[in-house]
Amino acid sequence: MTTTREIPPHITADRTLTRARRILREPFTAGTWRRFAYGVVALPVGLASIPLALIGAPAGRWQRRVMRRVLGEDAEGTFSEMHGGARSGLVHALVSLPLNLLTLFVTVYGWLIVPMNLGWPLRAGDDYSAAWGGPTFAGAWAFHALLGGIGFLLLMPWIGRGLTALQLRLAHRFLA
């Protein structure tokens, strides 16, 4: 005889409400904006680290310091123990360069879409009949505000979280 235990409806509703609150609050948390800041500064710091590491400067230490100050994360890995701490900054800067470039582009563009679409009437031309949500002005504005504005406002924190997690994985691997 098999019995299944059902979850009471009020518990399921509480979980759904908790998730909805988290999704709605996430764009306004400090963690989201720290990840945004790290997504913006990781590429310039990595690019500056390449020539500095080549002349023997402690580029890895600077990259770890930026990560610690912006994200509050310390790099804990084994690469520098195996390959020497002097090269870890150069290797990390070179390996993470494509990801940092992608993160910068996606982060800046994704967050710029929010005010651009919320303020769509300010950038719309005279003919909005061919715009998405058209042929009426109200339909075009509603479409841009809801999908492009509010939609990206709620989506960008999660995209930033994923990209930053990949950046941290590389840092933990190469910047110990």
Short mmCIF file of C-alpha atoms in Angstrom, two decimals:
data_model
loop_
_atom_site.label_atom_id
_atom_site.label_comp_id
_atom_site.label_asym_id
_atom_site.label_seq_id
_atom_site.Cartn_x
_atom_site.Cartn_y
_atom_site.Cartn_z
CA MET A 1 0.00 0.00 0.00
CA THR A 2 1.51 3.28 -1.07
CA THR A 3 0.51 6.54 0.41
CA THR A 4 1.44 9.94 -0.86
CA ARG A 5 1.78 12.90 1.33
CA GLU A 6 0.25 16.02 -0.10
CA ILE A 7 1.57 19.45 0.65
CA PRO A 8 -1.13 21.63 2.15
CA PRO A 9 -2.26 24.41 -0.20
CA HIS A 10 -1.37 27.19 2.24
CA ILE A 11 2.30 26.04 2.33
CA THR A 12 2.48 25.96 -1.47
CA ALA A 13 0.96 29.43 -1.63
CA ASP A 14 3.47 30.70 0.94
CA ARG A 15 6.37 29.32 -1.10
CA THR A 16 5.03 30.91 -4.27
CA LEU A 17 4.57 34.23 -2.52
CA THR A 18 8.10 34.07 -1.08
CA ARG A 19 9.56 33.37 -4.52
CA ALA A 20 7.57 36.20 -6.08
CA ARG A 21 8.77 38.63 -3.41
CA ARG A 22 12.38 37.58 -4.00
CA ILE A 23 12.07 38.07 -7.75
CA LEU A 24 10.49 41.50 -7.29
CA ARG A 25 13.05 42.64 -4.69
CA GLU A 26 16.19 41.30 -6.38
CA PRO A 27 16.74 44.29 -8.73
CA PHE A 28 16.92 46.57 -5.70
CA THR A 29 19.32 44.61 -3.51
CA ALA A 30 22.90 45.63 -2.78
CA GLY A 31 24.17 42.27 -4.04
CA THR A 32 22.70 42.90 -7.48
CA TRP A 33 24.44 46.24 -7.76
CA ARG A 34 27.73 44.84 -6.46
CA ARG A 35 27.59 42.19 -9.18
CA PHE A 36 26.81 44.95 -11.71
CA ALA A 37 29.83 46.94 -10.52
CA TYR A 38 32.08 43.89 -10.73
CA GLY A 39 30.79 43.14 -14.23
CA VAL A 40 31.79 46.65 -15.28
CA VAL A 41 35.23 46.82 -13.62
CA ALA A 42 36.44 43.25 -14.21
CA LEU A 43 37.40 43.87 -17.84
CA PRO A 44 39.44 47.07 -17.30
CA VAL A 45 41.19 45.53 -14.29
CA GLY A 46 41.96 42.39 -16.29
CA LEU A 47 43.26 44.38 -19.26
CA ALA A 48 45.46 46.50 -17.01
CA SER A 49 46.75 43.36 -15.30
CA ILE A 50 48.22 41.87 -18.47
CA PRO A 51 51.05 44.36 -19.03
CA LEU A 52 51.54 44.79 -15.28
CA ALA A 53 52.00 41.04 -14.81
CA LEU A 54 54.44 40.95 -17.70
CA ILE A 55 56.71 43.45 -15.95
CA GLY A 56 56.48 41.53 -12.67
CA ALA A 57 53.88 43.61 -10.80
CA PRO A 58 51.49 41.78 -8.44
CA ALA A 59 48.56 41.74 -10.87
CA GLY A 60 46.95 38.72 -9.22
CA ARG A 61 46.88 40.51 -5.88
CA TRP A 62 45.16 43.51 -7.49
CA GLN A 63 42.56 41.31 -9.15
CA ARG A 64 41.87 39.55 -5.84
CA ARG A 65 41.60 42.91 -4.07
CA VAL A 66 39.00 44.18 -6.57
CA MET A 67 37.03 40.97 -6.18
CA ARG A 68 37.19 41.19 -2.39
CA ARG A 69 36.21 44.88 -2.22
CA VAL A 70 33.41 44.77 -4.77
CA LEU A 71 31.94 41.32 -4.15
CA GLY A 72 33.26 40.46 -0.71
CA GLU A 73 34.73 37.21 -2.11
CA ASP A 74 38.18 35.79 -1.55
CA ALA A 75 39.86 33.62 -4.16
CA GLU A 76 40.58 30.20 -2.75
CA GLY A 77 42.08 27.79 -5.25
CA THR A 78 45.19 25.80 -5.95
CA PHE A 79 46.61 27.20 -9.20
CA SER A 80 49.11 29.64 -7.70
CA GLU A 81 50.35 27.00 -5.28
CA MET A 82 51.06 24.71 -8.22
CA HIS A 83 52.30 27.26 -10.76
CA GLY A 84 53.69 30.13 -8.73
CA GLY A 85 51.84 33.25 -7.58
CA ALA A 86 53.57 35.59 -10.03
CA ARG A 87 51.97 34.00 -13.08
CA SER A 88 48.48 33.54 -11.64
CA GLY A 89 47.47 37.15 -12.32
CA LEU A 90 48.55 36.95 -15.96
CA VAL A 91 46.91 33.58 -16.54
CA HIS A 92 43.67 34.69 -14.91
CA ALA A 93 43.62 37.95 -16.90
CA LEU A 94 44.11 36.11 -20.19
CA VAL A 95 41.71 33.25 -19.49
CA SER A 96 38.94 35.47 -18.14
CA LEU A 97 39.24 38.14 -20.86
CA PRO A 98 36.47 36.74 -23.15
CA LEU A 99 34.09 36.19 -20.24
CA ASN A 100 34.79 39.65 -18.80
CA LEU A 101 34.12 41.21 -22.22
CA LEU A 102 30.85 39.32 -22.56
CA THR A 103 29.85 40.22 -19.00
CA LEU A 104 30.56 43.91 -19.53
CA PHE A 105 28.54 44.01 -22.75
CA VAL A 106 25.57 42.03 -21.42
CA THR A 107 25.51 43.86 -18.10
CA VAL A 108 25.67 47.39 -19.47
CA TYR A 109 23.35 46.77 -22.41
CA GLY A 110 20.87 44.78 -20.36
CA TRP A 111 20.56 47.46 -17.69
CA LEU A 112 20.38 50.27 -20.28
CA ILE A 113 17.40 48.57 -21.91
CA VAL A 114 15.32 49.17 -18.78
CA PRO A 115 15.19 53.01 -18.83
CA MET A 116 15.25 53.06 -22.64
CA ASN A 117 12.05 51.05 -22.80
CA LEU A 118 10.33 52.67 -19.83
CA GLY A 119 10.97 56.03 -21.48
CA TRP A 120 10.09 54.75 -24.95
CA PRO A 121 7.93 57.78 -25.88
CA LEU A 122 10.97 60.03 -25.43
CA ARG A 123 12.90 58.16 -28.12
CA ALA A 124 10.02 57.13 -30.40
CA GLY A 125 9.77 58.81 -33.74
CA ASP A 126 6.69 60.34 -35.31
CA ASP A 127 5.44 57.07 -36.75
CA TYR A 128 4.80 54.48 -34.04
CA SER A 129 2.35 52.42 -36.11
CA ALA A 130 5.12 49.98 -37.09
CA ALA A 131 6.57 49.77 -33.57
CA TRP A 132 6.15 46.62 -31.50
CA GLY A 133 2.81 46.86 -29.73
CA GLY A 134 1.52 49.36 -32.29
CA PRO A 135 -0.37 50.65 -34.22
CA THR A 136 -1.50 52.77 -31.28
CA PHE A 137 0.78 54.90 -29.17
CA ALA A 138 -0.56 53.40 -25.92
CA GLY A 139 -0.05 49.84 -27.17
CA ALA A 140 3.52 50.50 -28.27
CA TRP A 141 4.39 52.20 -24.98
CA ALA A 142 2.75 49.43 -22.92
CA PHE A 143 4.59 46.73 -24.87
CA HIS A 144 7.98 48.42 -24.47
CA ALA A 145 7.42 49.29 -20.81
CA LEU A 146 6.19 45.85 -19.77
CA LEU A 147 8.41 43.59 -21.83
CA GLY A 148 11.54 45.68 -22.31
CA GLY A 149 11.38 47.78 -19.15
CA ILE A 150 9.86 45.71 -16.37
CA GLY A 151 10.86 42.41 -17.98
CA PHE A 152 14.55 43.27 -18.17
CA LEU A 153 14.43 44.89 -14.72
CA LEU A 154 13.39 41.53 -13.29
CA LEU A 155 15.66 39.45 -15.55
CA MET A 156 18.99 41.29 -15.33
CA PRO A 157 19.78 40.46 -11.68
CA TRP A 158 19.62 36.75 -12.50
CA ILE A 159 21.73 37.11 -15.64
CA GLY A 160 24.27 39.12 -13.63
CA ARG A 161 24.26 36.47 -10.91
CA GLY A 162 25.06 33.75 -13.45
CA LEU A 163 27.81 35.70 -15.21
CA THR A 164 29.41 36.72 -11.92
CA ALA A 165 29.32 33.09 -10.75
CA LEU A 166 31.30 32.11 -13.86
CA GLN A 167 33.78 34.92 -13.24
CA LEU A 168 34.21 33.82 -9.64
CA ARG A 169 34.74 30.23 -10.70
CA LEU A 170 37.64 31.33 -12.90
CA ALA A 171 39.03 33.53 -10.14
CA HIS A 172 38.85 30.73 -7.59
CA ARG A 173 40.63 28.46 -10.04
CA PHE A 174 43.47 30.80 -11.04
CA LEU A 175 43.84 33.46 -8.31
CA ALA A 176 44.54 31.47 -5.18
#
